[in-house]
Tab-separated table of C-alpha atoms in Angstrom:
chain	number	residue	atom	x	y	z
A	1	UNK	CA	0.076	-0.097	0.023
A	2	UNK	CA	1.239	3.327	-0.987
A	3	UNK	CA	2.405	5.589	2.060
A	4	UNK	CA	1.158	8.628	0.188
A	5	UNK	CA	-2.293	10.178	-0.629
A	6	UNK	CA	-3.148	13.239	-2.506
A	7	UNK	CA	-4.444	16.027	-0.320
A	8	UNK	CA	-7.260	18.573	-1.183
A	9	UNK	CA	-4.597	21.045	-2.364
A	10	UNK	CA	-3.088	18.496	-4.816
A	11	UNK	CA	0.052	17.943	-2.804
A	12	UNK	CA	1.016	14.561	-1.430
A	13	UNK	CA	0.721	13.628	2.223
A	14	UNK	CA	1.481	10.794	4.489
A	15	UNK	CA	-1.442	8.086	3.926
A	16	UNK	CA	-2.554	8.137	7.533
A	17	UNK	CA	-3.384	11.799	7.233
A	18	UNK	CA	-6.284	10.951	4.980
A	19	UNK	CA	-7.998	8.239	7.054
A	20	UNK	CA	-9.919	10.754	9.406
A	21	UNK	CA	-10.726	14.384	8.679
A	22	UNK	CA	-9.217	15.619	11.771
A	23	UNK	CA	-5.883	13.967	10.969
A	24	UNK	CA	-4.894	16.293	8.202
A	25	UNK	CA	-4.612	19.545	10.033
A	26	UNK	CA	-2.826	17.587	12.869
A	27	UNK	CA	-0.636	16.110	10.297
A	28	UNK	CA	0.193	19.330	8.440
A	29	UNK	CA	0.612	21.685	11.352
A	30	UNK	CA	1.751	19.543	14.505
A	31	UNK	CA	3.131	16.050	13.764
A	32	UNK	CA	6.814	15.977	13.361
A	33	UNK	CA	7.549	19.519	14.146
A	34	UNK	CA	10.089	19.912	17.031
A	35	UNK	CA	8.722	21.066	20.382
A	36	UNK	CA	10.733	22.417	23.135
A	37	UNK	CA	8.003	23.419	25.545
A	38	UNK	CA	7.601	21.374	28.776
A	39	UNK	CA	4.030	21.516	29.026
A	40	UNK	CA	3.431	20.490	25.331
A	41	UNK	CA	5.844	17.664	25.823
A	42	UNK	CA	4.291	16.443	28.999
A	43	UNK	CA	0.889	16.680	27.445
A	44	UNK	CA	1.976	14.465	24.604
A	45	UNK	CA	3.434	11.905	26.968
A	46	UNK	CA	0.164	11.854	28.910
A	47	UNK	CA	-1.879	11.532	25.660
A	48	UNK	CA	0.210	8.835	24.366
A	49	UNK	CA	-0.170	7.043	27.685
A	50	UNK	CA	-3.989	7.295	27.365
A	51	UNK	CA	-3.795	6.014	23.715
A	52	UNK	CA	-2.091	2.796	24.762
A	53	UNK	CA	-4.635	0.081	23.456
A	54	UNK	CA	-6.672	2.610	21.622
A	55	UNK	CA	-6.654	4.672	18.390
A	56	UNK	CA	-5.098	8.067	18.153
A	57	UNK	CA	-8.426	9.263	16.638
A	58	UNK	CA	-10.071	8.549	19.968
A	59	UNK	CA	-7.547	10.578	21.882
A	60	UNK	CA	-7.465	13.495	19.348
A	61	UNK	CA	-11.139	13.853	19.250
A	62	UNK	CA	-11.155	14.161	23.133
A	63	UNK	CA	-8.058	16.314	23.374
A	64	UNK	CA	-9.773	19.481	24.336
A	65	UNK	CA	-11.655	17.634	27.063
A	66	UNK	CA	-8.376	16.085	28.374
A	67	UNK	CA	-6.830	19.703	28.510
A	68	UNK	CA	-9.906	20.915	30.515
A	69	UNK	CA	-9.912	18.041	32.734
A	70	UNK	CA	-6.242	18.081	33.608
A	71	UNK	CA	-5.569	21.796	33.970
A	72	UNK	CA	-4.037	21.969	30.443
A	73	UNK	CA	-1.473	19.446	31.565
A	74	UNK	CA	0.324	21.905	34.006
A	75	UNK	CA	2.324	19.218	35.721
A	76	UNK	CA	2.906	21.534	38.704
A	77	UNK	CA	-0.937	21.710	39.225
A	78	UNK	CA	-1.294	17.989	38.429
A	79	UNK	CA	1.323	16.691	40.987
A	80	UNK	CA	-1.085	18.040	43.737
A	81	UNK	CA	-3.907	16.000	42.563
A	82	UNK	CA	-5.319	13.586	45.250
A	83	UNK	CA	-7.816	10.741	45.384
A	84	UNK	CA	-10.767	13.225	45.023
A	85	UNK	CA	-9.354	14.189	41.655
A	86	UNK	CA	-8.970	10.703	40.548
A	87	UNK	CA	-12.763	10.115	41.196
A	88	UNK	CA	-13.592	13.594	39.471
A	89	UNK	CA	-11.675	12.406	36.344
A	90	UNK	CA	-13.356	8.871	36.512
A	91	UNK	CA	-16.706	10.580	36.171
A	92	UNK	CA	-15.812	12.739	33.306
A	93	UNK	CA	-17.322	11.145	30.189
A	94	UNK	CA	-15.419	13.507	27.960
A	95	UNK	CA	-12.016	11.651	28.663
A	96	UNK	CA	-10.889	8.015	28.700
A	97	UNK	CA	-11.991	6.865	32.158
A	98	UNK	CA	-9.211	4.249	32.960
A	99	UNK	CA	-8.140	4.366	36.558
A	100	UNK	CA	-4.725	3.041	35.914
A	101	UNK	CA	-3.942	5.626	33.230
A	102	UNK	CA	-5.326	8.422	35.241
A	103	UNK	CA	-3.332	7.540	38.261
A	104	UNK	CA	-0.194	7.078	35.960
A	105	UNK	CA	-0.197	10.563	34.490
A	106	UNK	CA	-0.834	12.105	38.140
A	107	UNK	CA	2.163	10.116	39.145
A	108	UNK	CA	4.134	11.266	36.032
A	109	UNK	CA	3.283	14.888	37.013
A	110	UNK	CA	5.277	14.637	40.192
A	111	UNK	CA	7.960	12.725	38.232
A	112	UNK	CA	8.127	15.609	35.760
A	113	UNK	CA	8.768	18.088	38.598
A	114	UNK	CA	11.680	15.933	39.689
A	115	UNK	CA	12.898	15.743	36.059
A	116	UNK	CA	13.045	19.518	35.837
A	117	UNK	CA	14.985	19.578	39.129
A	118	UNK	CA	17.367	17.051	37.672
A	119	UNK	CA	17.738	18.144	34.114
A	120	UNK	CA	16.669	21.823	34.130
A	121	UNK	CA	13.747	21.010	31.951
A	122	UNK	CA	11.738	18.055	30.474
A	123	UNK	CA	12.858	19.297	27.051
A	124	UNK	CA	16.422	19.038	27.781
A	125	UNK	CA	16.033	15.604	29.101
A	126	UNK	CA	14.115	14.321	26.239
A	127	UNK	CA	15.933	15.985	23.460
A	128	UNK	CA	19.199	14.421	24.887
A	129	UNK	CA	17.731	11.124	23.378
A	130	UNK	CA	17.319	12.503	19.891
A	131	UNK	CA	18.614	9.733	17.509
A	132	UNK	CA	21.373	10.171	14.936
A	133	UNK	CA	19.885	10.011	11.402
A	134	UNK	CA	21.755	6.934	10.648
A	135	UNK	CA	20.052	5.152	13.653
A	136	UNK	CA	16.718	5.445	11.958
A	137	UNK	CA	14.998	3.294	9.399
A	138	UNK	CA	13.000	4.323	6.496
A	139	UNK	CA	10.155	6.570	7.506
A	140	UNK	CA	6.997	4.828	9.067
A	141	UNK	CA	8.758	1.347	8.934
A	142	UNK	CA	9.185	0.985	12.810
A	143	UNK	CA	7.195	1.356	15.971
A	144	UNK	CA	10.183	1.433	18.341
A	145	UNK	CA	13.861	2.199	18.001
A	146	UNK	CA	16.963	2.222	20.033
A	147	UNK	CA	16.436	5.683	21.111
A	148	UNK	CA	12.779	5.207	22.202
A	149	UNK	CA	13.845	1.992	24.224
A	150	UNK	CA	16.615	4.127	25.916
A	151	UNK	CA	14.212	6.975	26.779
A	152	UNK	CA	11.569	4.655	27.975
A	153	UNK	CA	14.083	2.844	30.307
A	154	UNK	CA	15.338	6.246	31.490
A	155	UNK	CA	11.806	7.380	32.513
A	156	UNK	CA	10.732	4.126	33.942
A	157	UNK	CA	13.895	4.178	36.048
A	158	UNK	CA	12.709	7.548	37.406
A	159	UNK	CA	9.360	6.236	38.172
A	160	UNK	CA	7.382	7.207	35.084
A	161	UNK	CA	4.409	4.819	34.239
A	162	UNK	CA	2.779	3.821	30.921
A	163	UNK	CA	5.841	5.035	28.941
A	164	UNK	CA	6.853	1.892	27.087
A	165	UNK	CA	9.041	2.000	24.090
A	166	UNK	CA	6.126	1.999	21.495
A	167	UNK	CA	4.542	5.007	23.372
A	168	UNK	CA	7.751	6.812	23.498
A	169	UNK	CA	8.439	6.327	19.792
A	170	UNK	CA	5.130	7.782	18.892
A	171	UNK	CA	5.853	10.726	21.185
A	172	UNK	CA	9.228	11.193	19.406
A	173	UNK	CA	7.579	11.043	16.088
A	174	UNK	CA	4.953	13.800	17.024
A	175	UNK	CA	7.293	15.950	18.893
A	176	UNK	CA	9.857	16.215	16.089
A	177	UNK	CA	12.637	14.363	17.688
A	178	UNK	CA	12.484	12.501	14.444
A	179	UNK	CA	11.036	13.379	11.105
A	180	UNK	CA	9.029	10.388	10.120
A	181	UNK	CA	6.904	12.081	7.279
A	182	UNK	CA	7.030	9.745	4.343
A	183	UNK	CA	9.460	10.401	1.528
A	184	UNK	CA	7.378	12.458	-1.036
A	185	UNK	CA	5.002	14.010	1.749
A	186	UNK	CA	4.777	17.774	1.294
A	187	UNK	CA	5.191	18.187	5.034
A	188	UNK	CA	8.617	16.281	5.213
A	189	UNK	CA	10.563	19.070	4.024
A	190	UNK	CA	8.658	21.616	6.110
A	191	UNK	CA	9.386	19.519	9.240
A	192	UNK	CA	12.978	19.117	8.198
A	193	UNK	CA	13.427	22.958	7.914
A	194	UNK	CA	11.661	23.381	11.345
A	195	UNK	CA	14.089	20.931	12.864
A	196	UNK	CA	17.076	22.775	11.208
A	197	UNK	CA	15.804	26.043	12.714
A	198	UNK	CA	15.061	24.492	16.030
A	199	UNK	CA	17.488	25.401	18.878
A	200	UNK	CA	17.958	22.096	20.851
A	201	UNK	CA	17.327	22.621	24.578
A	202	UNK	CA	20.250	21.933	26.877
């Protein structure tokens, strides 16, 4: 099956961008572009954790509900959540009501605070795992990588939950640590240029 489709403007896109209407703007404006903002990085790790076993469409459709429910993923606020917040979230029909995942991302908020104390920022930590180009396979041919395995292990060692290698690889794809747009996709060069202009956090 081709990894490309023709978009509404006649330019080619990654095939997955055409499977659901909401995917095209997400693909064109977010996926694969480098992110250095701690809140956005933490949000994506949380949403990828919630996606485990589900489709990204489910999570994307509920993303604004998640943001409202979790204080827009401000990990400093989330770290203070208690049992009453877990029950509040379990009663929220607008999100994925999975106790284990809810408790995991609350736990991860506290771990995120610790990571900032350790590394200066979440961004500096995760970008230290950016893989070299020669370590990557052809675009969209893998669901894990040595870098995602290493980052997953590093996070788990620090007490993070629901951050397996596949979850972390999807996070790295989305947050621009790799450019996994298919060859021939109109957004591949745009993402590559954004990566060239990006100042890697240290």
